[in-house]
Coordinates of C-alpha atoms and ligand atoms in Angstrom, one line a residue:
M464 CA -36.7 -52.4 -63.6
T465 CA -33.2 -52.9 -64.5
S466 CA -31.7 -56.3 -65.4
K467 CA -28.8 -55.8 -62.9
P468 CA -29.3 -54.5 -59.3
I469 CA -27.9 -50.5 -58.9
T470 CA -25.2 -50.7 -56.1
G471 CA -23.1 -47.9 -54.7
R472 CA -21.2 -47.5 -51.3
C473 CA -19.4 -44.6 -49.6
F474 CA -15.9 -43.5 -50.3
C475 CA -14.2 -45.2 -47.6
G476 CA -16.5 -48.4 -48.5
A477 CA -17.5 -49.7 -45.1
A478 CA -21.2 -48.8 -46.0
Q479 CA -23.0 -50.3 -49.0
F480 CA -26.3 -50.8 -51.1
E481 CA -28.1 -52.3 -53.5
V482 CA -31.3 -51.6 -55.2
S483 CA -33.3 -53.7 -57.1
S484 CA -35.6 -51.3 -59.1
A485 CA -35.0 -48.2 -61.3
P486 CA -35.0 -44.3 -59.5
I487 CA -38.1 -42.7 -59.8
L488 CA -37.0 -39.4 -59.9
K489 CA -33.8 -38.0 -61.1
R490 CA -32.9 -34.3 -60.4
A491 CA -30.5 -31.7 -58.8
C492 CA -31.3 -29.8 -56.1
W493 CA -29.7 -26.2 -55.1
C494 CA -31.4 -25.8 -52.1
R495 CA -29.2 -24.1 -49.0
D496 CA -28.6 -27.5 -47.3
C497 CA -27.9 -29.4 -50.3
Q498 CA -25.1 -26.7 -50.9
Y499 CA -23.9 -27.6 -47.5
L500 CA -23.9 -30.7 -48.1
S501 CA -22.2 -31.3 -51.7
C502 CA -19.3 -28.8 -51.2
G503 CA -21.2 -25.7 -52.5
N504 CA -22.5 -27.0 -55.7
A505 CA -25.9 -28.6 -56.2
S506 CA -26.5 -32.0 -54.9
I507 CA -27.6 -34.8 -57.7
N508 CA -30.0 -37.4 -56.4
V509 CA -31.7 -40.1 -57.4
V510 CA -35.1 -41.5 -56.0
F511 CA -36.2 -45.2 -55.2
A512 CA -38.9 -47.3 -53.9
S513 CA -37.5 -47.5 -50.1
G514 CA -38.6 -51.3 -50.2
D515 CA -36.4 -51.8 -52.9
I516 CA -33.1 -51.0 -51.5
V517 CA -30.7 -53.3 -49.0
I518 CA -28.3 -51.4 -46.7
K519 CA -25.1 -52.7 -45.3
G520 CA -22.8 -51.1 -42.8
E521 CA -23.1 -48.5 -40.1
L522 CA -24.4 -45.3 -40.8
A523 CA -24.8 -41.6 -38.4
E524 CA -27.8 -39.7 -39.2
Y525 CA -28.7 -35.8 -38.7
A526 CA -32.3 -34.9 -39.4
S527 CA -33.3 -30.8 -39.7
V528 CA -36.3 -28.8 -40.9
A529 CA -35.6 -28.3 -44.9
D530 CA -36.8 -25.1 -46.6
S531 CA -39.5 -26.9 -48.0
G532 CA -41.0 -27.1 -44.4
Q533 CA -40.8 -31.2 -44.1
I534 CA -38.3 -33.0 -41.4
I535 CA -35.5 -34.5 -43.7
R536 CA -33.1 -37.1 -42.3
R537 CA -30.1 -37.7 -43.7
R538 CA -27.9 -40.6 -43.8
F539 CA -23.8 -40.7 -43.8
C540 CA -20.5 -42.7 -43.2
P541 CA -19.4 -41.8 -39.9
T542 CA -15.9 -42.9 -41.0
C543 CA -15.8 -41.1 -43.9
G544 CA -18.2 -38.7 -44.0
T545 CA -20.0 -39.3 -47.5
Q546 CA -23.7 -38.1 -47.4
M547 CA -25.4 -41.3 -48.8
F548 CA -29.4 -41.1 -48.7
S549 CA -31.7 -38.7 -47.6
E550 CA -35.5 -39.4 -46.5
A551 CA -38.9 -37.0 -45.4
M552 CA -40.1 -38.2 -42.4
S553 CA -43.9 -37.9 -43.7
Q554 CA -42.9 -40.2 -46.9
P555 CA -41.6 -43.1 -45.6
G556 CA -41.9 -45.0 -49.0
Y557 CA -39.3 -43.2 -50.9
I558 CA -35.4 -43.1 -50.2
V559 CA -33.6 -40.1 -51.8
V560 CA -29.9 -41.6 -52.9
R561 CA -27.0 -39.2 -53.8
V562 CA -25.5 -39.8 -57.1
G563 CA -21.7 -39.5 -55.8
T564 CA -22.2 -43.4 -54.2
L565 CA -23.4 -44.9 -57.1
D566 CA -21.4 -47.4 -58.9
Q567 CA -23.1 -46.4 -61.9
P568 CA -23.7 -42.9 -62.1
N569 CA -24.2 -42.6 -65.6
I570 CA -28.0 -44.1 -64.7
A571 CA -28.6 -40.6 -63.0
E572 CA -28.4 -37.4 -65.5
P573 CA -30.8 -35.2 -63.9
T574 CA -34.2 -34.6 -65.6
S575 CA -35.1 -31.4 -63.7
V576 CA -33.5 -29.0 -61.1
I577 CA -35.1 -27.8 -57.9
W578 CA -34.4 -24.3 -55.6
T579 CA -32.9 -22.8 -58.3
A580 CA -33.7 -19.6 -56.3
S581 CA -31.3 -20.6 -54.1
A582 CA -28.3 -21.3 -56.2
P583 CA -25.4 -18.5 -56.1
D584 CA -25.3 -16.1 -59.3
W585 CA -22.3 -18.5 -61.3
A586 CA -24.4 -21.9 -60.5
W587 CA -24.5 -23.9 -63.9
I588 CA -28.0 -24.9 -64.5
N589 CA -28.6 -27.1 -67.5
P590 CA -30.6 -25.2 -70.0
H591 CA -32.2 -28.5 -71.4
V592 CA -34.3 -29.5 -68.5
P593 CA -37.2 -28.5 -66.4
R594 CA -36.4 -26.0 -63.8
F595 CA -38.2 -24.7 -60.5
E596 CA -37.4 -22.0 -58.4
K597 CA -38.5 -24.0 -55.4
H598 CA -39.4 -27.8 -54.7
V599 CA -42.1 -29.0 -56.7
E600 CA -42.8 -32.7 -56.0
A601 CA -43.5 -34.7 -53.1
V602 CA -40.3 -36.4 -52.6
Q603 CA -37.5 -33.9 -50.7
E604 CA -33.7 -33.9 -51.1
Ligands
ZN1102 ZN1 -17.1 -44.3 -45.8
ZN1103 ZN1 -32.0 -29.6 -51.5

């Protein structure tokens, strides 16, 4: 547990959130979907227990079938377009938060990298953390 809540917002500030527990996972994802959503790079994500987050503001959403085969719902600010959250429909206990939204991004250094098989040749992938060619854990970005 962290002593202070973890907070964040979208680029324009219309959507905000607060989390009362520490991240369960911190990682980078190079799946093809994340490259679209992250402007060509890996997405950087932290996973929390979904019951520990409070979200304020209107969000738009888009659901699709991920490379893992799971249906993933991704939520974003309809005003500024910032990607904020994703959730696997089969795993309602977890919420994935896009690290770009965090007020404290220093808490989110990835400890693993997934979907490296989908990364472009020029991708920089941290050689000091475990890397996986595809997805390895239950929670999907
Ligand atoms: Zn916004
Ligand atoms: Zn991904």
